[in-house]
Coordinates of C-alpha atoms in Angstrom, one line a residue:
Chain A
X1 CA 20.8 27.0 -28.6
X2 CA 22.6 23.9 -28.2
X3 CA 22.5 21.0 -30.6
X4 CA 21.6 17.6 -29.4
X5 CA 24.5 15.5 -28.4
X6 CA 24.9 11.8 -29.3
X7 CA 24.3 11.2 -25.7
X8 CA 21.2 13.0 -25.7
X9 CA 19.9 10.9 -28.6
X10 CA 21.0 7.8 -26.9
X11 CA 19.1 8.7 -23.8
X12 CA 15.9 9.8 -25.6
X13 CA 15.9 6.6 -27.4
X14 CA 15.9 4.8 -24.2
X15 CA 13.5 6.7 -22.4
X16 CA 11.0 6.3 -25.2
X17 CA 11.6 2.4 -25.6
X18 CA 11.2 2.0 -21.6
X19 CA 8.0 4.0 -21.9
X20 CA 6.5 2.0 -25.0
X21 CA 7.1 -1.1 -22.8
X22 CA 5.8 0.1 -19.8
X23 CA 3.0 1.4 -21.5
X24 CA 2.1 -1.5 -23.4
X25 CA -0.3 -3.1 -21.1
X26 CA -2.4 0.2 -20.7
X27 CA -2.5 0.6 -24.4
X28 CA -3.9 -3.5 -24.7
X29 CA -6.3 -2.3 -21.9
X30 CA -7.5 0.9 -23.8
X31 CA -7.2 -0.5 -27.3
X32 CA -9.3 -3.9 -26.7
X33 CA -12.2 -1.5 -24.6
X34 CA -12.2 0.1 -28.4
X35 CA -12.6 -2.9 -30.6
X36 CA -15.8 -5.3 -31.0
X37 CA -16.4 -8.5 -29.2
X38 CA -15.1 -10.4 -32.2
X39 CA -11.8 -8.8 -32.3
X40 CA -11.5 -8.4 -28.6
X41 CA -9.3 -12.0 -28.3
X42 CA -7.7 -11.9 -31.7
X43 CA -4.5 -10.0 -31.9
X44 CA -3.4 -7.9 -33.7
X45 CA -7.0 -6.8 -34.1
X46 CA -7.1 -5.9 -30.5
X47 CA -3.9 -3.9 -30.3
X48 CA -5.1 -1.4 -32.7
X49 CA -8.6 -0.6 -32.7
X50 CA -9.4 -0.3 -36.7
X51 CA -13.0 -1.5 -36.3
X52 CA -13.3 1.4 -33.4
X53 CA -16.4 0.3 -31.4
X54 CA -16.8 3.0 -28.1
X55 CA -20.1 1.2 -28.0
X56 CA -18.6 -1.2 -25.3
X57 CA -18.8 2.0 -22.9
X58 CA -22.5 1.9 -23.1
X59 CA -22.4 -1.9 -23.0
X60 CA -20.7 -2.1 -19.9
X61 CA -23.1 -0.2 -18.1
X62 CA -26.0 -2.2 -19.4
X63 CA -24.8 -5.5 -18.6
X64 CA -22.6 -4.7 -15.4
X65 CA -23.9 -2.7 -12.5
X66 CA -20.8 -0.6 -13.3
X67 CA -21.9 2.6 -11.8
X68 CA -23.0 1.2 -8.9
X69 CA -19.7 -0.5 -8.1
X70 CA -18.0 3.0 -9.1
X71 CA -20.4 4.5 -6.2
X72 CA -19.5 2.3 -4.0
X73 CA -15.8 2.7 -4.1
X74 CA -16.1 6.5 -4.0
X75 CA -18.4 6.3 -1.1
X76 CA -16.0 3.7 0.6
X77 CA -12.6 5.8 -0.7
X78 CA -14.6 9.3 0.4
X79 CA -15.4 7.8 3.9
X80 CA -11.8 6.3 4.7
X81 CA -9.7 9.8 3.3
X82 CA -12.5 11.8 5.3
X83 CA -12.2 9.6 8.6
X84 CA -8.2 9.3 8.6
X85 CA -7.7 12.8 7.6
X86 CA -9.9 13.7 10.8
X87 CA -8.6 11.1 13.1
X88 CA -5.0 11.8 12.3
X89 CA -5.2 15.4 12.5
X90 CA -6.7 14.7 15.9
X91 CA -3.8 12.3 17.0
X92 CA -1.1 14.7 15.3
X93 CA -2.5 17.9 17.5
X94 CA -2.3 15.9 21.1
X95 CA 1.4 14.8 19.5
X96 CA 2.5 18.2 18.5
X97 CA 0.7 20.8 21.0
X98 CA -0.3 19.2 24.4
X99 CA 2.4 17.9 26.5
X100 CA 0.9 15.0 28.7
X101 CA 2.3 12.5 30.8
X102 CA 2.8 9.2 28.7
X103 CA 3.2 10.4 25.2
X104 CA 5.6 8.1 24.5
X105 CA 3.7 5.0 25.6
X106 CA 1.1 6.4 23.3
X107 CA 3.5 7.3 20.4
X108 CA 4.6 3.6 20.7
X109 CA 1.2 1.9 20.4
X110 CA 0.6 4.0 17.1
X111 CA 3.9 2.5 16.1
X112 CA 3.3 -1.0 16.8
X113 CA 0.4 -0.8 14.6
X114 CA 2.5 -0.3 11.8
X115 CA 4.4 -3.3 12.4
X116 CA 1.4 -5.8 12.3
X117 CA 0.5 -6.8 9.3
X118 CA -3.0 -6.9 8.0
X119 CA -2.9 -11.2 7.5
X120 CA -2.7 -11.3 11.4
X121 CA -5.6 -9.2 11.7
X122 CA -7.8 -10.1 9.2
X123 CA -9.8 -13.3 10.4
X124 CA -10.7 -11.7 13.6
X125 CA -11.7 -8.4 11.7
X126 CA -13.5 -10.5 9.8
X127 CA -15.5 -12.0 12.4
X128 CA -16.0 -8.7 14.4
X129 CA -17.8 -7.5 11.3
X130 CA -19.8 -10.5 10.9
X131 CA -20.8 -10.0 14.5
X132 CA -21.6 -6.5 14.2
X133 CA -24.1 -7.8 11.0
X134 CA -21.9 -5.2 9.2
X135 CA -21.3 -7.5 6.1
X136 CA -22.4 -5.9 2.8
X137 CA -22.6 -2.3 4.8
X138 CA -20.3 0.6 4.1
X139 CA -19.3 0.5 7.6
X140 CA -18.2 -3.1 7.5
X141 CA -16.1 -1.7 4.0
X142 CA -14.5 1.5 6.1
X143 CA -14.7 0.9 9.8
X144 CA -11.1 -0.8 10.2
X145 CA -9.3 1.7 8.0
X146 CA -10.6 5.0 10.0
X147 CA -7.3 5.6 11.7
X148 CA -3.9 5.9 10.3
X149 CA -0.7 5.9 12.3
X150 CA 1.5 6.5 9.2
X151 CA -1.1 9.8 8.5
X152 CA -0.6 11.0 12.0
X153 CA 3.1 10.8 12.1
X154 CA 2.8 12.7 8.7
X155 CA 0.5 15.2 10.1
X156 CA 2.5 15.5 13.1
X157 CA 5.4 16.6 11.4
X158 CA 3.8 19.1 9.6
X159 CA 2.1 20.5 12.8
X160 CA 5.2 20.9 14.4
X161 CA 6.6 23.5 11.8
X162 CA 4.0 26.1 13.0
X163 CA 5.7 28.7 15.2
X164 CA 4.5 28.5 18.9
X165 CA 3.6 32.4 18.8
X166 CA 0.3 31.5 16.7
X167 CA -0.6 29.5 19.7
X168 CA 0.2 32.3 22.0
X169 CA -1.6 34.5 19.9
X170 CA -4.9 32.3 19.8
X171 CA -5.0 31.6 23.2
X172 CA -4.8 35.3 23.7
X173 CA -7.5 35.7 21.9
X174 CA -9.6 33.4 23.6
X175 CA -9.4 30.5 21.4
X176 CA -9.8 26.9 22.9
X177 CA -7.7 23.8 21.6
X178 CA -10.6 23.0 18.8
X179 CA -10.7 26.2 17.3
X180 CA -6.7 27.1 17.0
X181 CA -6.8 23.4 15.3
X182 CA -9.2 24.4 12.9
X183 CA -8.6 28.0 12.1
X184 CA -5.0 28.1 12.4
X185 CA -3.4 24.5 12.4
X186 CA -5.2 23.0 9.7
X187 CA -5.4 25.6 7.2
X188 CA -1.3 26.0 7.4
X189 CA -1.0 22.4 6.8
X190 CA -2.7 22.3 3.7
X191 CA 0.1 20.4 2.0
X192 CA 0.5 17.6 4.2
X193 CA -3.3 17.2 4.6
X194 CA -3.4 17.0 0.5
X195 CA -0.7 14.2 0.8
X196 CA -2.7 12.3 3.2
X197 CA -5.9 13.0 1.3
X198 CA -4.2 11.8 -1.8
X199 CA -2.5 8.8 -0.3
X200 CA -5.2 7.3 1.4
X201 CA -8.0 7.5 -1.5
X202 CA -5.7 5.9 -3.7
X203 CA -4.8 3.1 -1.2
X204 CA -8.6 2.6 -0.2
X205 CA -10.0 2.8 -3.8
X206 CA -7.3 0.2 -4.6
X207 CA -8.2 -2.2 -1.9
X208 CA -9.0 -6.0 -3.0
X209 CA -8.9 -8.6 -0.1
X210 CA -11.2 -6.9 2.7
X211 CA -13.9 -5.8 0.3
X212 CA -13.9 -9.4 -1.2
X213 CA -14.4 -10.5 2.4
X214 CA -16.9 -8.1 3.6
X215 CA -19.2 -8.0 0.5
X216 CA -21.2 -10.7 -0.7
X217 CA -23.8 -9.0 -2.6
X218 CA -23.4 -7.9 -6.3
X219 CA -24.9 -4.5 -5.3
X220 CA -22.2 -3.8 -2.6
X221 CA -19.1 -4.7 -4.4
X222 CA -16.6 -2.0 -5.0
X223 CA -15.0 -1.8 -8.8
X224 CA -12.3 -3.6 -7.9
X225 CA -14.1 -6.7 -7.3
X226 CA -16.7 -6.0 -9.7
X227 CA -13.9 -6.0 -12.6
X228 CA -12.5 -9.3 -11.4
X229 CA -15.7 -10.9 -10.9
X230 CA -16.4 -10.0 -14.5
X231 CA -13.5 -11.8 -15.6
X232 CA -14.3 -15.2 -13.9
X233 CA -17.9 -15.4 -15.2
X234 CA -18.3 -17.3 -18.1
X235 CA -18.1 -16.7 -21.4
X236 CA -15.9 -13.2 -20.6
X237 CA -16.2 -10.6 -23.1
X238 CA -12.8 -9.0 -22.6
X239 CA -13.7 -5.8 -24.7
X240 CA -16.6 -5.2 -21.9
X241 CA -14.2 -6.1 -19.1
X242 CA -11.3 -3.8 -20.7
X243 CA -14.2 -1.0 -20.8
X244 CA -14.9 -1.4 -16.9
X245 CA -11.0 -1.8 -16.2
X246 CA -10.2 1.6 -18.0
X247 CA -13.5 3.3 -16.2
X248 CA -11.6 1.5 -12.7
X249 CA -8.6 2.9 -13.1
X250 CA -9.3 6.3 -14.5
X251 CA -9.8 8.1 -11.2
X252 CA -6.5 7.0 -9.3
X253 CA -4.8 7.8 -12.5
X254 CA -6.4 11.2 -12.9
X255 CA -5.5 11.8 -9.1
X256 CA -1.6 10.7 -10.3
X257 CA -1.7 13.3 -12.9
X258 CA -3.2 16.4 -10.9
X259 CA -1.7 15.4 -7.4
X260 CA 1.5 14.0 -8.7
X261 CA 3.6 15.8 -5.8
X262 CA 1.4 14.9 -3.4
X263 CA 1.0 11.2 -4.0
X264 CA 5.0 10.7 -4.4
X265 CA 5.5 12.8 -1.1
X266 CA 2.7 10.1 0.5
X267 CA 4.4 7.1 -0.9
X268 CA 8.1 8.6 -0.1
X269 CA 7.1 9.3 3.7
X270 CA 5.0 6.2 3.7
X271 CA 8.2 4.0 2.6
X272 CA 10.2 5.7 4.9
X273 CA 8.1 5.1 7.7
X274 CA 6.6 1.7 6.8
Chain B
X1 CA 7.1 31.7 33.2
X2 CA 6.8 34.8 34.8
X3 CA 3.5 33.4 36.6
X4 CA 5.4 30.6 38.1
X5 CA 8.1 32.6 39.5
X6 CA 5.5 35.0 41.3
X7 CA 4.2 32.2 43.1
X8 CA 7.2 30.5 44.0
X9 CA 8.4 33.7 46.2
X10 CA 6.9 32.5 49.3
X11 CA 8.3 29.3 50.3
X12 CA 6.2 27.5 53.0
X13 CA 5.6 23.7 53.2
X14 CA 1.8 24.3 52.7
X15 CA 2.7 26.0 49.5
X16 CA 4.8 23.4 48.2
X17 CA 2.0 21.2 48.7
X18 CA -0.6 23.0 47.0
X19 CA 1.7 23.9 44.3
X20 CA 2.5 20.0 43.6
X21 CA -1.3 19.3 43.8
X22 CA -2.0 21.8 41.5
X23 CA 0.7 20.3 39.2
X24 CA -0.8 17.1 39.8
X25 CA -4.3 18.5 38.7
X26 CA -2.8 20.3 35.8
X27 CA -1.0 17.0 34.7
X28 CA -4.3 14.9 34.8
X29 CA -6.1 18.1 32.7
X30 CA -3.3 17.7 30.2
X31 CA -3.7 14.1 29.8
X32 CA -7.4 13.9 29.8
X33 CA -7.5 16.8 26.9
X34 CA -4.8 14.6 25.0
X35 CA -6.9 11.5 25.7
X36 CA -9.7 13.3 23.8
X37 CA -8.0 14.0 21.1
X38 CA -6.4 10.8 20.6
X39 CA -9.3 8.3 21.6
X40 CA -10.9 8.0 17.9
X41 CA -7.7 6.7 16.8
X42 CA -6.9 4.4 20.0
X43 CA -10.6 2.9 19.8
X44 CA -10.0 1.9 15.9
X45 CA -6.6 0.6 16.7
X46 CA -7.7 -1.4 19.6
X47 CA -10.9 -2.8 18.2
X48 CA -9.1 -3.7 14.9
X49 CA -5.7 -4.1 15.4
X50 CA -4.6 -5.0 18.7
X51 CA -7.5 -6.9 19.9
X52 CA -7.6 -8.9 16.6
X53 CA -3.6 -9.8 17.3
X54 CA -4.6 -11.1 20.7
X55 CA -7.3 -13.2 19.3
X56 CA -5.2 -14.4 16.5
X57 CA -2.9 -15.9 19.0
X58 CA -5.7 -17.2 21.2
X59 CA -7.2 -18.9 17.8
X60 CA -3.9 -20.3 16.6
X61 CA -4.4 -22.7 19.8
X62 CA -7.8 -24.0 19.0
X63 CA -9.2 -26.6 16.8
X64 CA -12.3 -24.8 15.1
X65 CA -15.4 -26.8 14.4
X66 CA -17.4 -26.3 11.3
X67 CA -19.3 -23.4 12.0
X68 CA -15.5 -21.6 12.3
X69 CA -15.6 -21.4 16.3
X70 CA -12.7 -22.6 18.5
X71 CA -13.3 -26.1 20.3
X72 CA -10.9 -27.9 21.3
X73 CA -7.6 -26.5 22.9
X74 CA -4.3 -28.0 21.6
X75 CA -1.5 -25.5 22.7
X76 CA 1.2 -25.2 20.2
X77 CA -0.1 -28.6 18.1
X78 CA -1.2 -26.5 15.3
X79 CA 2.3 -24.9 14.6
X80 CA 4.1 -28.4 15.2
X81 CA 1.8 -29.6 12.5
X82 CA 2.0 -27.0 10.2
X83 CA 5.9 -27.9 10.4
X84 CA 4.9 -31.2 9.2
X85 CA 2.1 -30.2 6.7
X86 CA 3.8 -30.6 2.7
X87 CA 0.7 -28.3 1.8
X88 CA 1.9 -25.6 4.3
X89 CA 6.0 -26.2 3.2
X90 CA 5.0 -25.7 -0.3
X91 CA 3.4 -22.4 0.1
X92 CA 6.1 -21.0 2.0
X93 CA 8.6 -22.3 -0.8
X94 CA 6.2 -20.7 -3.2
X95 CA 6.5 -17.2 -1.4
X96 CA 10.0 -17.3 -1.1
X97 CA 10.5 -18.6 -4.8
X98 CA 8.0 -15.8 -5.8
X99 CA 10.6 -12.9 -3.8
X100 CA 13.5 -14.4 -5.6
X101 CA 11.7 -14.3 -9.1
X102 CA 10.4 -11.0 -8.0
X103 CA 12.8 -8.6 -6.0
X104 CA 16.2 -8.7 -8.0
X105 CA 14.6 -8.2 -11.2
X106 CA 12.6 -5.7 -10.1
X107 CA 15.5 -3.8 -8.8
X108 CA 17.6 -4.0 -11.7
X109 CA 14.6 -2.7 -13.8
X110 CA 13.7 0.3 -11.4
X111 CA 17.2 1.4 -10.8
X112 CA 17.7 1.4 -14.6
X113 CA 14.4 3.7 -15.1
X114 CA 15.9 5.6 -12.3
X115 CA 18.9 6.4 -13.7
X116 CA 17.5 7.0 -17.0
X117 CA 15.0 9.4 -15.5
X118 CA 17.8 11.0 -13.2
X119 CA 19.2 13.0 -16.5
X120 CA 18.5 16.6 -17.1
X121 CA 16.9 16.4 -20.3
X122 CA 13.8 18.7 -21.9
X123 CA 10.6 17.1 -21.2
X124 CA 11.9 14.4 -18.5
X125 CA 9.4 14.8 -16.3
X126 CA 6.7 13.3 -18.9
X127 CA 8.9 10.1 -18.7
X128 CA 9.2 10.3 -15.0
X129 CA 5.3 10.4 -14.7
X130 CA 5.0 7.4 -17.3
X131 CA 7.6 5.5 -15.4
X132 CA 5.7 6.3 -11.8
X133 CA 2.6 5.5 -13.5
X134 CA 1.6 2.2 -12.4
X135 CA 1.7 3.2 -8.6
X136 CA -1.8 4.6 -9.3
X137 CA -2.9 1.0 -11.1
X138 CA -4.4 -1.3 -8.3
X139 CA -3.2 -5.0 -8.3
X140 CA -6.5 -6.1 -9.2
X141 CA -6.8 -4.2 -12.4
X142 CA -3.1 -4.9 -13.4
X143 CA -3.4 -8.8 -12.9
X144 CA -6.8 -8.8 -15.2
X145 CA -4.9 -6.9 -17.7
X146 CA -2.1 -9.4 -17.5
X147 CA -4.7 -12.5 -17.6
X148 CA -5.8 -11.2 -21.2
X149 CA -2.3 -10.7 -22.1
X150 CA -1.0 -14.3 -20.8
X151 CA -3.8 -16.2 -22.4
X152 CA -2.3 -18.9 -24.1
X153 CA -3.5 -19.0 -27.7
X154 CA -5.4 -15.7 -27.9
X155 CA -3.3 -13.4 -25.8
X156 CA -1.2 -10.6 -26.7
X157 CA 2.5 -11.7 -25.3
X158 CA 2.2 -14.9 -27.2
X159 CA 1.4 -12.9 -30.2
X160 CA 4.5 -10.8 -29.8
X161 CA 6.6 -13.8 -29.1
X162 CA 5.4 -15.3 -32.3
X163 CA 6.0 -12.0 -34.2
X164 CA 10.1 -12.7 -33.6
X165 CA 10.0 -16.2 -33.9
X166 CA 9.6 -17.9 -30.3
X167 CA 7.4 -20.7 -29.4
X168 CA 4.1 -19.9 -27.5
X169 CA 4.4 -20.3 -23.7
X170 CA 1.8 -22.3 -21.8
X171 CA 1.9 -19.1 -19.2
X172 CA -0.8 -19.7 -16.9
X173 CA -1.4 -23.2 -17.7
X174 CA 1.8 -24.7 -16.5
X175 CA 3.6 -25.4 -13.1
X176 CA 7.0 -24.1 -14.7
X177 CA 5.8 -20.9 -16.4
X178 CA 2.7 -19.8 -13.8
X179 CA 5.1 -18.4 -11.1
X180 CA 7.0 -16.2 -14.0
X181 CA 3.8 -15.1 -15.2
X182 CA 2.9 -14.2 -11.6
X183 CA 6.2 -12.5 -10.9
X184 CA 6.0 -10.4 -14.3
X185 CA 2.6 -9.3 -13.3
X186 CA 4.2 -8.1 -9.8
X187 CA 7.0 -6.5 -11.0
X188 CA 5.0 -4.5 -13.4
X189 CA 2.6 -3.2 -11.0
X190 CA 5.6 -2.6 -8.4
X191 CA 7.7 -0.4 -11.0
X192 CA 6.3 2.6 -10.1
X193 CA 6.4 2.5 -6.3
X194 CA 10.5 1.5 -6.8
X195 CA 11.4 3.9 -9.4
X196 CA 10.0 6.6 -7.2
X197 CA 11.9 5.7 -4.0
X198 CA 15.2 5.2 -5.8
X199 CA 14.8 8.5 -7.9
X200 CA 14.3 10.4 -4.8
X201 CA 17.4 8.4 -3.3
X202 CA 19.3 9.6 -6.6
X203 CA 18.5 13.0 -6.4
X204 CA 19.6 13.3 -2.6
X205 CA 23.2 12.6 -3.8
X206 CA 25.3 15.5 -4.2
X207 CA 26.2 16.7 -7.7
X208 CA 29.7 17.9 -6.7
X209 CA 30.6 14.4 -5.9
X210 CA 29.9 13.5 -9.6
X211 CA 31.8 16.8 -10.9
X212 CA 34.7 16.3 -8.9
X213 CA 35.0 12.6 -10.1
X214 CA 34.6 13.6 -13.6
X215 CA 37.2 16.4 -13.0
X216 CA 39.5 13.2 -12.0
X217 CA 38.5 11.7 -15.4
X218 CA 35.7 9.2 -14.2
X219 CA 32.7 8.9 -16.1
X220 CA 29.6 7.0 -17.2
X221 CA 29.9 3.5 -15.7
X222 CA 32.6 4.1 -13.2
X223 CA 30.8 7.0 -11.7
X224 CA 27.8 4.8 -11.4
X225 CA 29.7 2.0 -9.9
X226 CA 31.9 4.1 -7.4
X227 CA 29.3 6.9 -6.5
X228 CA 26.1 6.2 -7.4
X229 CA 25.9 2.6 -6.0
X230 CA 27.6 2.8 -2.6
X231 CA 25.6 6.6 -1.8
X232 CA 22.1 4.7 -3.2
X233 CA 23.1 1.5 -0.8
X234 CA 20.9 2.0 1.7
X235 CA 17.7 2.9 -0.4
X236 CA 18.5 -0.2 -2.6
X237 CA 18.6 -2.2 0.6
X238 CA 15.4 -0.2 1.9
X239 CA 13.3 -1.2 -1.2
X240 CA 14.6 -4.6 -1.5
X241 CA 13.2 -5.1 2.0
X242 CA 10.0 -3.7 1.1
X243 CA 9.5 -5.5 -1.9
X244 CA 10.4 -8.5 -0.2
X245 CA 7.8 -7.8 2.6
X246 CA 5.3 -7.2 -0.5
X247 CA 5.8 -10.2 -2.2
X248 CA 5.3 -12.1 1.0
X249 CA 2.1 -11.0 1.2
X250 CA 1.0 -11.5 -2.4
X251 CA -2.6 -12.2 -2.5
X252 CA -4.5 -10.4 -5.3
X253 CA -2.6 -11.3 -8.4
X254 CA -2.8 -15.1 -7.3
X255 CA -6.3 -14.9 -6.7
X256 CA -7.0 -13.7 -10.0
X257 CA -4.4 -14.7 -12.1
X258 CA -4.0 -18.9 -11.0
X259 CA -6.0 -19.6 -7.9
X260 CA -2.8 -21.1 -6.6
X261 CA -2.4 -23.6 -9.5
X262 CA -2.0 -25.0 -11.4
X263 CA -0.5 -28.1 -9.2
X264 CA 0.1 -25.5 -6.4
X265 CA 2.7 -24.1 -8.2
X266 CA 2.0 -20.5 -7.1
X267 CA 0.0 -21.6 -3.9
X268 CA 1.6 -18.8 -1.9
X269 CA 1.5 -18.3 2.1
X270 CA -1.1 -15.7 2.0
X271 CA -3.3 -17.5 -0.6
X272 CA -3.3 -20.7 1.8
X273 CA -4.4 -18.4 4.8
X274 CA -7.3 -17.2 2.8
X275 CA -8.2 -20.9 1.4
X276 CA -7.7 -22.3 4.8
X277 CA -9.5 -19.8 6.8
X278 CA -12.2 -18.4 4.4
X279 CA -13.0 -21.3 2.3
X280 CA -12.6 -24.5 4.5
X281 CA -13.4 -22.2 8.0
X282 CA -10.3 -23.4 9.7
X283 CA -9.7 -20.5 11.4
X284 CA -7.0 -22.0 14.2
X285 CA -4.6 -23.4 11.5
X286 CA -5.0 -20.6 9.3
X287 CA -4.3 -18.0 12.4
X288 CA -1.1 -20.2 13.0
X289 CA -0.2 -19.3 9.3
X290 CA -0.7 -15.9 9.9
X291 CA 1.5 -16.1 12.8
X292 CA 4.4 -17.7 11.0
X293 CA 4.2 -15.0 8.3
X294 CA 4.3 -12.3 10.9
X295 CA 7.4 -13.8 12.7
X296 CA 9.0 -13.8 9.2
X297 CA 8.3 -10.3 8.3
X298 CA 9.2 -9.3 11.6
X299 CA 12.6 -10.9 11.5
X300 CA 13.3 -9.4 8.3
X301 CA 12.2 -5.8 9.8
X302 CA 14.6 -6.3 12.3
X303 CA 17.2 -7.2 10.3
X304 CA 16.8 -4.2 7.9
X305 CA 16.8 -2.0 11.0
X306 CA 20.2 -3.4 12.1
X307 CA 21.7 -3.4 8.8
X308 CA 20.6 0.4 8.3
X309 CA 21.7 1.4 11.8
X310 CA 25.1 -0.1 11.2
X311 CA 25.6 1.9 8.2
X312 CA 25.0 5.0 10.3
X313 CA 27.6 4.0 12.8
X314 CA 30.4 2.8 10.7
X315 CA 30.2 5.8 8.1

């Protein structure tokens, strides 16, 4: 076994120092969520939870409809994720397996949606949702995000690697397009589907502007809006707010831990496209 | 293949015509089939992307009544007025100032982290995960955390500054420091993404280049300066454009930290669009502002493609 070299010692020291600095805001969040309110705004008391007070996590459920916020976020992100996977796999199938006239044009239409920033569409979209009387509904929260050009391109890329012979064999067995898609193409594209799923769930969970616009009732707020509103109300109890913040960031944080590869692949692919 | 050949053998005019007809029918059938698969996406795009863009252009040519309905056609007047409106010009300036505060610092930090994490060391995966971790945290939560830390009297940051003998900074309460506070929040929450992209760019640089340069006696800084930076420059350029576009679209951190204040020092372009449209219901002029933002972002994107393409051609 080799002994550690001085250059390795330097590397580890720098790595640890950078980690401490980067993680510091998260440490403040966690430790503030574990102290009584008297300590919450009093550094260093809120940096080291010596007066350990996990009661905050019970209180946040009692004082704030956080369970409802989390539920709303789960439903919203679940609908968007499943919806995007469904519409994107259908569209990607057409691009990858059905030769048709005007494919380039349709491809360009998909591409164009990536060039348009949300600021340009948000006012008319808000008006559309209001006209449909979809404010404070899950339809309103999710409808504009049920299709994704990025996801379509990602899946198309993966579909194209499936050997043509499989298609011929499936047709010989009398399978139609829908059955071929669901029994052969999708199972073979699990890695790409995972990437798209994790990526769209995280993006959807972390949305702010749109849910802010289309929800007014407290019971329809997503957890992001719920926490942000919590801190703007008078007499902010930071220990409670931070307990809420921990609960809000936990799902995507866990998703990062278990789906690290998928998320990173999605982000880098999305970046190269966007 | 074989089937078409056997059909093609008796070459009469009739056959040619029916063949053409059959091909045409097949084309139409294929088209309708493809459409069936594409229609769910296309409906969403038409309703929530293309129609809104057209409507935004339309709205930007009208004054809006107090209910937010277009009332008087004014052509391009809203645009020319924007160019004279000092609040709008201020918001453009604020957005560019934020980009200047965020992008260079973000690039340096993310590049440094990527260099550190690119070494083959035991347990490097843990550090990579830590450096990437902010991608999973929303801007809303990040901003809420920093709101607590930036608090002037009781915040953690001023407490830490006090420990090393630096006077407390008024952070969000002063027009001089508020943009910096917004920038710090933005940098922290963008580090994860930029780190990931730069690290994967670095991992794409062939190891042999470093080895042969090391044989020539180059090491450390020289390697970084003459191999890493030039080969990483497309990625660096790419992340700087993406980050600039991101900062130009910044909204959440401003909404949570400062609401555009103090004294409009953080009143960014997108925050201005938000207030104009959804607090004052001036959909016309808000749409005009959004179109201006669109043009700026489009110009940046086109520039990015041109520069990247030139690199591909000349290298």
